[in-house]
């Protein structure tokens, strides 16, 4: 986002402290086996990566890669191998466009926020609204979660907190109609950014995914080129199903990136490595706490550094 | 639900099945596949390690050598170990001897606690209780409002001191409030919190100390990964959890978290959430879940649900007609209406063994289709319903006009009806009245 890069690593380290400690401990244990690199190091590494939710395939491929690198370069001590691991993870996470620009060629920039139930969509939108406002952008919220009880109220409270106007209908209204009205209002008022909240839905519910497609379509009808970003909000505690979520949401919509939330617990969110590796969907944002400033832009090197430092 | 894991294990067993006899070597391969399958299903690494070791211990020795059908042997072993891991039998809610019973819901953010509170209230209300929903989440914006709306939908009472009150006070006051309103069950909806947040964990500890709940349910999402063990352990250390409520079981998550949660907390899973609607709640049955993990379907719970709503006599009549293949569109309509009462068709179809395998993924059923079908059949004369063969071109046009559909829609329905009829007839003929097919035929469609 708009925040300067300086201090990001420090902040991340501090916030990821809880996530880190367990992982670092494990990594240290793995790599402190007397210095020599043997099978037990690779087995330990497998355990660490699996427990970080990277998944079987991704873990096995990373471990295999490290085995061959260790052999090729005749790596004998664990520290050097540890560097190889960080490098490999960074290489996987780096490709793609991780930036969010919040600018359209013409008219308002529209972001559609989607994800399964309880991943943190509305909270992410609230934080984004605060961020963008602080950066001097004019923002409008679209309350297209008309299904869940009091979802509109929840977003309305964020709108009041951030002083950002909101377009909403009654509970149970057609979410596509809300999205259209929000796009219409965004154009008429000439705001910089429109953030559209949608109801949480399981990616396997075909009808609900069709509903999202329709929302994407009508927004584009009112504002050609919109939505400019479709953010998939993913809970860091999610296991291997995260890959399936990313796959099906991407098949249905033009998902431009992932917002990884709830990294302030002990979950490592390693599924994003698989998502980036297998589907090529870049991570754009990470949520490392409840505060408005705890939503951070993603940077692969910083992320890996913070995880393993 | 657990379809993907089933497929994995099936593949592992197939390797054994092809080989007549179970050797230590081919079992090793299969166990490795089971290990990977369980890891991919999000069962925690350490839990998997223990599980695979247990299966191996149980398999080696007397079982291995005299095994006649090694594939089935391993299936049974894995099944038994899974059941053992997931606990003995289905455990109901513990109700207080003198009301009110207090049930406390705790967990991380976004697991579905508020929706779950509504489902439990609705479930208890159907069993003749009078629940009081208590909103103690003062942190998430509009969480209390959400609970009030949910209470309204469930047709139960709700109470909260509001967002500015101490949630501990709200929970304490709830007891008197329940007494005043004649409620016999109190459901405390607490805020989602991180297990590493000392202050927030202290808050639930204080609530617990003040109200002494009879049940403390840890609400967790079926999509949770490896970290399930960490959060569950810390909640379990902070509070004497009595059980787990596993939500979002209607997705395609393999749900290995269930196994992790039970292992770490030593507490049973008491319910599962299977949809967004208030009646999408089911008891957890380890054996059934293990059946499901191994791809044996979930026939028992389907039958149970059917028994709740389906008129038994009508079902029997239908069975009789189906056997004789004399059922008509009138019966077809009636059956559909019965099925509708049971909840979404999709939810139902997914419980039929082999159904999701047949369709490749979770079956989705367009509920609107039912409405159209209903309208088309309503637009037919009794004679037409009884004997669809008389429906000629002009009758088709009349029926289409009457139901606001097209002739193509009418044609499609008639064709589907014929195919279904044929299928039912074959099912009946194939397996007689007993066994698995017999059970299935008792179902209303």
mmCIF file of N, CA and C in Angstrom, chain A residues 18 43 46-47 50-53 56-57 60 116-119 147-150 153-154 157-158 161 200-208 235 237-241 244-245 248 262 264-268 290, chain B residues 35-36 39-40 42 44-46 49 108-111 139-142 145-146 149-150 153 163 194-197 221 223-227 230-231 234 248 250-253 274 276 361-362 364-367:
data_model
loop_
_atom_site.group_PDB
_atom_site.id
_atom_site.type_symbol
_atom_site.label_atom_id
_atom_site.label_comp_id
_atom_site.label_asym_id
_atom_site.label_seq_id
_atom_site.Cartn_x
_atom_site.Cartn_y
_atom_site.Cartn_z
ATOM 1 N N UNK A 18 4.845 -14.554 17.445
ATOM 2 C CA UNK A 18 4.217 -15.791 17.931
ATOM 3 C C UNK A 18 4.291 -16.877 16.878
ATOM 4 N N UNK A 43 14.291 -35.129 7.168
ATOM 5 C CA UNK A 43 13.036 -35.582 7.770
ATOM 6 C C UNK A 43 12.452 -34.505 8.674
ATOM 7 N N UNK A 46 10.974 -31.798 6.637
ATOM 8 C CA UNK A 46 9.662 -32.219 6.124
ATOM 9 C C UNK A 46 8.575 -31.958 7.171
ATOM 10 N N UNK A 47 8.880 -32.332 8.399
ATOM 11 C CA UNK A 47 7.910 -32.131 9.473
ATOM 12 C C UNK A 47 7.587 -30.647 9.670
ATOM 13 N N UNK A 50 5.495 -29.343 6.679
ATOM 14 C CA UNK A 50 4.121 -29.872 6.710
ATOM 15 C C UNK A 50 3.329 -29.196 7.821
ATOM 16 N N UNK A 51 3.961 -29.044 8.979
ATOM 17 C CA UNK A 51 3.246 -28.435 10.101
ATOM 18 C C UNK A 51 2.988 -26.950 9.864
ATOM 19 N N UNK A 52 3.674 -26.368 8.887
ATOM 20 C CA UNK A 52 3.406 -24.976 8.528
ATOM 21 C C UNK A 52 2.322 -24.897 7.450
ATOM 22 N N UNK A 53 1.685 -26.036 7.131
ATOM 23 C CA UNK A 53 0.590 -26.109 6.152
ATOM 24 C C UNK A 53 1.024 -25.923 4.708
ATOM 25 N N UNK A 56 1.668 -31.613 1.348
ATOM 26 C CA UNK A 56 2.561 -32.725 1.027
ATOM 27 C C UNK A 56 3.366 -32.471 -0.251
ATOM 28 N N UNK A 57 2.675 -32.111 -1.320
ATOM 29 C CA UNK A 57 3.360 -31.944 -2.605
ATOM 30 C C UNK A 57 4.440 -30.879 -2.540
ATOM 31 N N UNK A 60 7.342 -31.950 -0.229
ATOM 32 C CA UNK A 60 8.212 -32.969 -0.825
ATOM 33 C C UNK A 60 9.081 -32.370 -1.925
ATOM 34 N N UNK A 116 -14.326 -17.484 1.627
ATOM 35 C CA UNK A 116 -15.259 -18.349 2.353
ATOM 36 C C UNK A 116 -15.703 -17.651 3.636
ATOM 37 N N UNK A 117 -16.706 -18.213 4.294
ATOM 38 C CA UNK A 117 -17.254 -17.624 5.500
ATOM 39 C C UNK A 117 -16.189 -17.525 6.589
ATOM 40 N N UNK A 118 -16.156 -16.393 7.255
ATOM 41 C CA UNK A 118 -15.291 -16.259 8.421
ATOM 42 C C UNK A 118 -13.818 -16.024 8.131
ATOM 43 N N UNK A 119 -13.475 -15.717 6.871
ATOM 44 C CA UNK A 119 -12.059 -15.527 6.558
ATOM 45 C C UNK A 119 -11.576 -14.130 6.941
ATOM 46 N N UNK A 147 -26.730 -11.384 2.816
ATOM 47 C CA UNK A 147 -27.214 -12.676 3.301
ATOM 48 C C UNK A 147 -27.008 -12.864 4.803
ATOM 49 N N UNK A 148 -25.774 -12.733 5.258
ATOM 50 C CA UNK A 148 -25.523 -13.040 6.670
ATOM 51 C C UNK A 148 -26.179 -12.001 7.567
ATOM 52 N N UNK A 149 -26.748 -12.479 8.669
ATOM 53 C CA UNK A 149 -27.421 -11.597 9.603
ATOM 54 C C UNK A 149 -26.459 -10.509 10.078
ATOM 55 N N UNK A 150 -26.894 -9.265 9.984
ATOM 56 C CA UNK A 150 -26.163 -8.103 10.502
ATOM 57 C C UNK A 150 -24.826 -7.837 9.819
ATOM 58 N N UNK A 153 -24.815 -4.207 8.933
ATOM 59 C CA UNK A 153 -24.546 -3.396 10.128
ATOM 60 C C UNK A 153 -23.065 -3.388 10.461
ATOM 61 N N UNK A 154 -22.442 -4.554 10.324
ATOM 62 C CA UNK A 154 -21.012 -4.658 10.624
ATOM 63 C C UNK A 154 -20.199 -3.723 9.735
ATOM 64 N N UNK A 157 -20.740 -0.031 10.626
ATOM 65 C CA UNK A 157 -19.944 0.440 11.762
ATOM 66 C C UNK A 157 -18.534 0.808 11.300
ATOM 67 N N UNK A 158 -17.984 -0.010 10.385
ATOM 68 C CA UNK A 158 -16.668 0.342 9.817
ATOM 69 C C UNK A 158 -16.747 1.649 9.040
ATOM 70 N N UNK A 161 -16.697 4.356 11.597
ATOM 71 C CA UNK A 161 -15.370 4.487 12.210
ATOM 72 C C UNK A 161 -14.385 5.212 11.303
ATOM 73 N N UNK A 200 -19.696 -14.301 2.583
ATOM 74 C CA UNK A 200 -18.824 -15.460 2.584
ATOM 75 C C UNK A 200 -19.554 -16.635 1.969
ATOM 76 N N UNK A 201 -18.825 -17.451 1.226
ATOM 77 C CA UNK A 201 -19.468 -18.605 0.595
ATOM 78 C C UNK A 201 -18.432 -19.690 0.391
ATOM 79 N N UNK A 202 -18.877 -20.921 0.501
ATOM 80 C CA UNK A 202 -17.982 -22.022 0.197
ATOM 81 C C UNK A 202 -17.844 -22.109 -1.320
ATOM 82 N N UNK A 203 -16.621 -22.316 -1.753
ATOM 83 C CA UNK A 203 -16.305 -22.342 -3.179
ATOM 84 C C UNK A 203 -17.003 -23.481 -3.909
ATOM 85 N N UNK A 204 -17.554 -24.444 -3.157
ATOM 86 C CA UNK A 204 -18.212 -25.588 -3.795
ATOM 87 C C UNK A 204 -19.674 -25.333 -4.107
ATOM 88 N N UNK A 205 -20.209 -24.202 -3.620
ATOM 89 C CA UNK A 205 -21.627 -23.910 -3.860
ATOM 90 C C UNK A 205 -21.764 -23.223 -5.210
ATOM 91 N N UNK A 206 -22.150 -24.010 -6.199
ATOM 92 C CA UNK A 206 -22.166 -23.514 -7.576
ATOM 93 C C UNK A 206 -23.050 -22.271 -7.726
ATOM 94 N N UNK A 207 -24.230 -22.320 -7.141
ATOM 95 C CA UNK A 207 -25.147 -21.182 -7.291
ATOM 96 C C UNK A 207 -24.568 -19.897 -6.709
ATOM 97 N N UNK A 208 -23.924 -20.040 -5.554
ATOM 98 C CA UNK A 208 -23.367 -18.858 -4.898
ATOM 99 C C UNK A 208 -22.165 -18.314 -5.673
ATOM 100 N N UNK A 235 -7.910 -17.220 5.380
ATOM 101 C CA UNK A 235 -7.541 -17.323 6.788
ATOM 102 C C UNK A 235 -6.256 -18.158 6.897
ATOM 103 N N UNK A 237 -5.137 -19.908 9.138
ATOM 104 C CA UNK A 237 -5.267 -21.216 9.791
ATOM 105 C C UNK A 237 -5.777 -22.285 8.822
ATOM 106 N N UNK A 238 -6.150 -21.868 7.605
ATOM 107 C CA UNK A 238 -6.688 -22.817 6.641
ATOM 108 C C UNK A 238 -5.647 -23.844 6.229
ATOM 109 N N UNK A 239 -6.073 -25.074 6.127
ATOM 110 C CA UNK A 239 -5.169 -26.125 5.678
ATOM 111 C C UNK A 239 -5.177 -26.263 4.171
ATOM 112 N N UNK A 240 -5.063 -27.496 3.721
ATOM 113 C CA UNK A 240 -4.918 -27.758 2.290
ATOM 114 C C UNK A 240 -6.138 -27.342 1.477
ATOM 115 N N UNK A 241 -7.270 -27.179 2.129
ATOM 116 C CA UNK A 241 -8.450 -26.742 1.403
ATOM 117 C C UNK A 241 -8.261 -25.341 0.806
ATOM 118 N N UNK A 244 -7.801 -25.442 -2.837
ATOM 119 C CA UNK A 244 -9.058 -25.664 -3.540
ATOM 120 C C UNK A 244 -9.890 -24.373 -3.596
ATOM 121 N N UNK A 245 -9.891 -23.648 -2.495
ATOM 122 C CA UNK A 245 -10.588 -22.359 -2.468
ATOM 123 C C UNK A 245 -10.020 -21.438 -3.535
ATOM 124 N N UNK A 248 -10.966 -22.632 -7.147
ATOM 125 C CA UNK A 248 -12.347 -22.448 -7.601
ATOM 126 C C UNK A 248 -12.750 -20.971 -7.659
ATOM 127 N N UNK A 262 -5.105 -13.161 9.751
ATOM 128 C CA UNK A 262 -4.962 -13.887 11.024
ATOM 129 C C UNK A 262 -3.588 -14.534 11.203
ATOM 130 N N UNK A 264 -1.462 -13.434 13.134
ATOM 131 C CA UNK A 264 -0.973 -13.124 14.474
ATOM 132 C C UNK A 264 -1.206 -14.267 15.454
ATOM 133 N N UNK A 265 -1.797 -15.354 14.977
ATOM 134 C CA UNK A 265 -1.924 -16.534 15.843
ATOM 135 C C UNK A 265 -0.674 -17.371 15.731
ATOM 136 N N UNK A 266 -0.836 -18.692 15.819
ATOM 137 C CA UNK A 266 0.333 -19.557 15.652
ATOM 138 C C UNK A 266 0.344 -20.226 14.281
ATOM 139 N N UNK A 267 -0.700 -19.986 13.491
ATOM 140 C CA UNK A 267 -0.756 -20.581 12.160
ATOM 141 C C UNK A 267 0.237 -19.889 11.252
ATOM 142 N N UNK A 268 0.842 -20.651 10.358
ATOM 143 C CA UNK A 268 1.889 -20.102 9.503
ATOM 144 C C UNK A 268 1.370 -19.677 8.131
ATOM 145 N N UNK A 290 -5.052 -7.077 14.979
ATOM 146 C CA UNK A 290 -6.398 -6.512 14.957
ATOM 147 C C UNK A 290 -6.396 -5.036 14.576
ATOM 148 N N UNK B 35 -0.473 -42.474 5.104
ATOM 149 C CA UNK B 35 0.177 -41.374 5.808
ATOM 150 C C UNK B 35 0.078 -40.074 5.004
ATOM 151 N N UNK B 36 0.413 -40.155 3.724
ATOM 152 C CA UNK B 36 0.360 -38.964 2.881
ATOM 153 C C UNK B 36 -1.070 -38.463 2.734
ATOM 154 N N UNK B 39 -2.054 -36.670 5.807
ATOM 155 C CA UNK B 39 -1.392 -35.370 5.884
ATOM 156 C C UNK B 39 -2.054 -34.379 4.939
ATOM 157 N N UNK B 40 -2.377 -34.852 3.751
ATOM 158 C CA UNK B 40 -3.055 -33.969 2.801
ATOM 159 C C UNK B 40 -4.443 -33.594 3.289
ATOM 160 N N UNK B 42 -5.031 -32.752 6.168
ATOM 161 C CA UNK B 42 -4.810 -31.798 7.260
ATOM 162 C C UNK B 42 -4.791 -32.422 8.648
ATOM 163 N N UNK B 44 -2.905 -33.539 11.725
ATOM 164 C CA UNK B 44 -1.614 -33.054 12.186
ATOM 165 C C UNK B 44 -0.513 -34.103 12.033
ATOM 166 N N UNK B 45 0.683 -33.609 11.707
ATOM 167 C CA UNK B 45 1.833 -34.473 11.428
ATOM 168 C C UNK B 45 2.071 -35.513 12.521
ATOM 169 N N UNK B 46 2.083 -35.044 13.766
ATOM 170 C CA UNK B 46 2.385 -35.961 14.875
ATOM 171 C C UNK B 46 1.258 -36.966 15.089
ATOM 172 N N UNK B 49 1.574 -39.668 12.515
ATOM 173 C CA UNK B 49 2.662 -40.571 12.856
ATOM 174 C C UNK B 49 2.164 -41.661 13.807
ATOM 175 N N UNK B 108 -11.673 -19.531 17.918
ATOM 176 C CA UNK B 108 -11.003 -18.462 17.180
ATOM 177 C C UNK B 108 -12.029 -17.619 16.432
ATOM 178 N N UNK B 109 -11.582 -16.513 15.880
ATOM 179 C CA UNK B 109 -12.462 -15.689 15.055
ATOM 180 C C UNK B 109 -12.849 -16.420 13.768
ATOM 181 N N UNK B 110 -14.074 -16.172 13.338
ATOM 182 C CA UNK B 110 -14.488 -16.660 12.021
ATOM 183 C C UNK B 110 -14.734 -18.147 11.911
ATOM 184 N N UNK B 111 -14.987 -18.811 13.020
ATOM 185 C CA UNK B 111 -15.247 -20.261 12.963
ATOM 186 C C UNK B 111 -16.728 -20.555 12.796
ATOM 187 N N UNK B 139 -16.717 -7.200 20.792
ATOM 188 C CA UNK B 139 -15.575 -6.703 20.008
ATOM 189 C C UNK B 139 -15.882 -6.591 18.524
ATOM 190 N N UNK B 140 -16.387 -7.665 17.938
ATOM 191 C CA UNK B 140 -16.654 -7.605 16.504
ATOM 192 C C UNK B 140 -17.871 -6.702 16.275
ATOM 193 N N UNK B 141 -17.749 -5.741 15.369
ATOM 194 C CA UNK B 141 -18.865 -4.834 15.131
ATOM 195 C C UNK B 141 -20.122 -5.610 14.746
ATOM 196 N N UNK B 142 -21.234 -5.251 15.379
ATOM 197 C CA UNK B 142 -22.554 -5.808 15.067
ATOM 198 C C UNK B 142 -22.700 -7.300 15.373
ATOM 199 N N UNK B 145 -25.859 -7.727 17.394
ATOM 200 C CA UNK B 145 -27.003 -7.541 16.490
ATOM 201 C C UNK B 145 -27.232 -8.820 15.673
ATOM 202 N N UNK B 146 -26.127 -9.394 15.198
ATOM 203 C CA UNK B 146 -26.222 -10.638 14.417
ATOM 204 C C UNK B 146 -26.900 -11.730 15.233
ATOM 205 N N UNK B 149 -30.610 -11.155 15.435
ATOM 206 C CA UNK B 149 -31.285 -11.530 14.191
ATOM 207 C C UNK B 149 -31.428 -13.050 14.106
ATOM 208 N N UNK B 150 -30.335 -13.743 14.442
ATOM 209 C CA UNK B 150 -30.346 -15.207 14.404
ATOM 210 C C UNK B 150 -31.396 -15.758 15.381
ATOM 211 N N UNK B 153 -34.693 -15.481 13.843
ATOM 212 C CA UNK B 153 -34.899 -16.512 12.823
ATOM 213 C C UNK B 153 -35.215 -17.861 13.463
ATOM 214 N N UNK B 163 -22.827 -3.656 23.799
ATOM 215 C CA UNK B 163 -21.413 -3.619 23.461
ATOM 216 C C UNK B 163 -20.548 -2.862 24.462
ATOM 217 N N UNK B 194 -7.879 -15.161 19.777
ATOM 218 C CA UNK B 194 -6.689 -15.955 19.524
ATOM 219 C C UNK B 194 -6.252 -16.623 20.816
ATOM 220 N N UNK B 195 -5.834 -17.878 20.701
ATOM 221 C CA UNK B 195 -5.391 -18.642 21.860
ATOM 222 C C UNK B 195 -4.126 -18.073 22.482
ATOM 223 N N UNK B 196 -3.429 -17.198 21.740
ATOM 224 C CA UNK B 196 -2.201 -16.616 22.266
ATOM 225 C C UNK B 196 -2.440 -15.212 22.833
ATOM 226 N N UNK B 197 -3.704 -14.785 22.828
ATOM 227 C CA UNK B 197 -4.031 -13.459 23.351
ATOM 228 C C UNK B 197 -4.356 -13.589 24.844
ATOM 229 N N UNK B 221 -13.502 -24.851 12.582
ATOM 230 C CA UNK B 221 -13.817 -24.964 11.184
ATOM 231 C C UNK B 221 -13.187 -26.235 10.589
ATOM 232 N N UNK B 223 -12.099 -26.744 7.821
ATOM 233 C CA UNK B 223 -11.038 -26.461 6.844
ATOM 234 C C UNK B 223 -9.704 -26.157 7.528
ATOM 235 N N UNK B 224 -9.698 -26.178 8.862
ATOM 236 C CA UNK B 224 -8.492 -25.831 9.606
ATOM 237 C C UNK B 224 -7.340 -26.777 9.282
ATOM 238 N N UNK B 225 -6.154 -26.217 9.253
ATOM 239 C CA UNK B 225 -4.974 -27.004 8.918
ATOM 240 C C UNK B 225 -4.252 -27.530 10.146
ATOM 241 N N UNK B 226 -2.945 -27.608 10.023
ATOM 242 C CA UNK B 226 -2.101 -28.185 11.069
ATOM 243 C C UNK B 226 -2.223 -27.462 12.403
ATOM 244 N N UNK B 227 -2.533 -26.172 12.348
ATOM 245 C CA UNK B 227 -2.539 -25.370 13.566
ATOM 246 C C UNK B 227 -3.687 -25.722 14.508
ATOM 247 N N UNK B 230 -2.611 -26.575 17.922
ATOM 248 C CA UNK B 230 -2.127 -25.513 18.814
ATOM 249 C C UNK B 230 -3.263 -24.747 19.469
ATOM 250 N N UNK B 231 -4.225 -24.299 18.648
ATOM 251 C CA UNK B 231 -5.318 -23.521 19.220
ATOM 252 C C UNK B 231 -6.152 -24.389 20.157
ATOM 253 N N UNK B 234 -4.424 -24.944 23.548
ATOM 254 C CA UNK B 234 -4.406 -23.801 24.467
ATOM 255 C C UNK B 234 -5.794 -23.483 25.015
ATOM 256 N N UNK B 248 -18.766 -25.925 8.976
ATOM 257 C CA UNK B 248 -18.458 -25.890 7.539
ATOM 258 C C UNK B 248 -18.085 -27.266 6.982
ATOM 259 N N UNK B 250 -19.897 -28.778 5.028
ATOM 260 C CA UNK B 250 -20.553 -28.918 3.733
ATOM 261 C C UNK B 250 -19.638 -28.554 2.584
ATOM 262 N N UNK B 251 -18.423 -28.147 2.876
ATOM 263 C CA UNK B 251 -17.495 -27.835 1.799
ATOM 264 C C UNK B 251 -16.776 -29.085 1.318
ATOM 265 N N UNK B 252 -15.649 -28.907 0.650
ATOM 266 C CA UNK B 252 -14.900 -30.073 0.174
ATOM 267 C C UNK B 252 -13.620 -30.277 0.973
ATOM 268 N N UNK B 253 -13.556 -29.669 2.165
ATOM 269 C CA UNK B 253 -12.376 -29.881 2.999
ATOM 270 C C UNK B 253 -12.350 -31.336 3.432
ATOM 271 N N UNK B 274 -23.503 -28.257 8.720
ATOM 272 C CA UNK B 274 -23.444 -28.703 7.325
ATOM 273 C C UNK B 274 -24.098 -27.729 6.358
ATOM 274 N N UNK B 276 -25.538 -23.214 5.767
ATOM 275 C CA UNK B 276 -25.729 -21.891 6.363
ATOM 276 C C UNK B 276 -27.069 -21.760 7.064
ATOM 277 N N UNK B 361 -17.628 -34.540 -8.125
ATOM 278 C CA UNK B 361 -17.447 -33.615 -7.006
ATOM 279 C C UNK B 361 -18.770 -33.484 -6.273
ATOM 280 N N UNK B 362 -18.813 -32.592 -5.343
ATOM 281 C CA UNK B 362 -20.048 -32.410 -4.601
ATOM 282 C C UNK B 362 -21.201 -32.130 -5.555
ATOM 283 N N UNK B 364 -24.401 -30.531 -6.858
ATOM 284 C CA UNK B 364 -25.156 -29.308 -6.654
ATOM 285 C C UNK B 364 -26.529 -29.498 -7.272
ATOM 286 N N UNK B 365 -27.539 -29.060 -6.579
ATOM 287 C CA UNK B 365 -28.880 -29.250 -7.100
ATOM 288 C C UNK B 365 -29.576 -27.906 -7.102
ATOM 289 N N UNK B 366 -30.123 -27.550 -8.236
ATOM 290 C CA UNK B 366 -30.781 -26.272 -8.352
ATOM 291 C C UNK B 366 -32.176 -26.359 -7.722
ATOM 292 N N UNK B 367 -32.352 -25.660 -6.601
ATOM 293 C CA UNK B 367 -33.637 -25.733 -5.903
ATOM 294 C C UNK B 367 -34.777 -25.187 -6.753
#
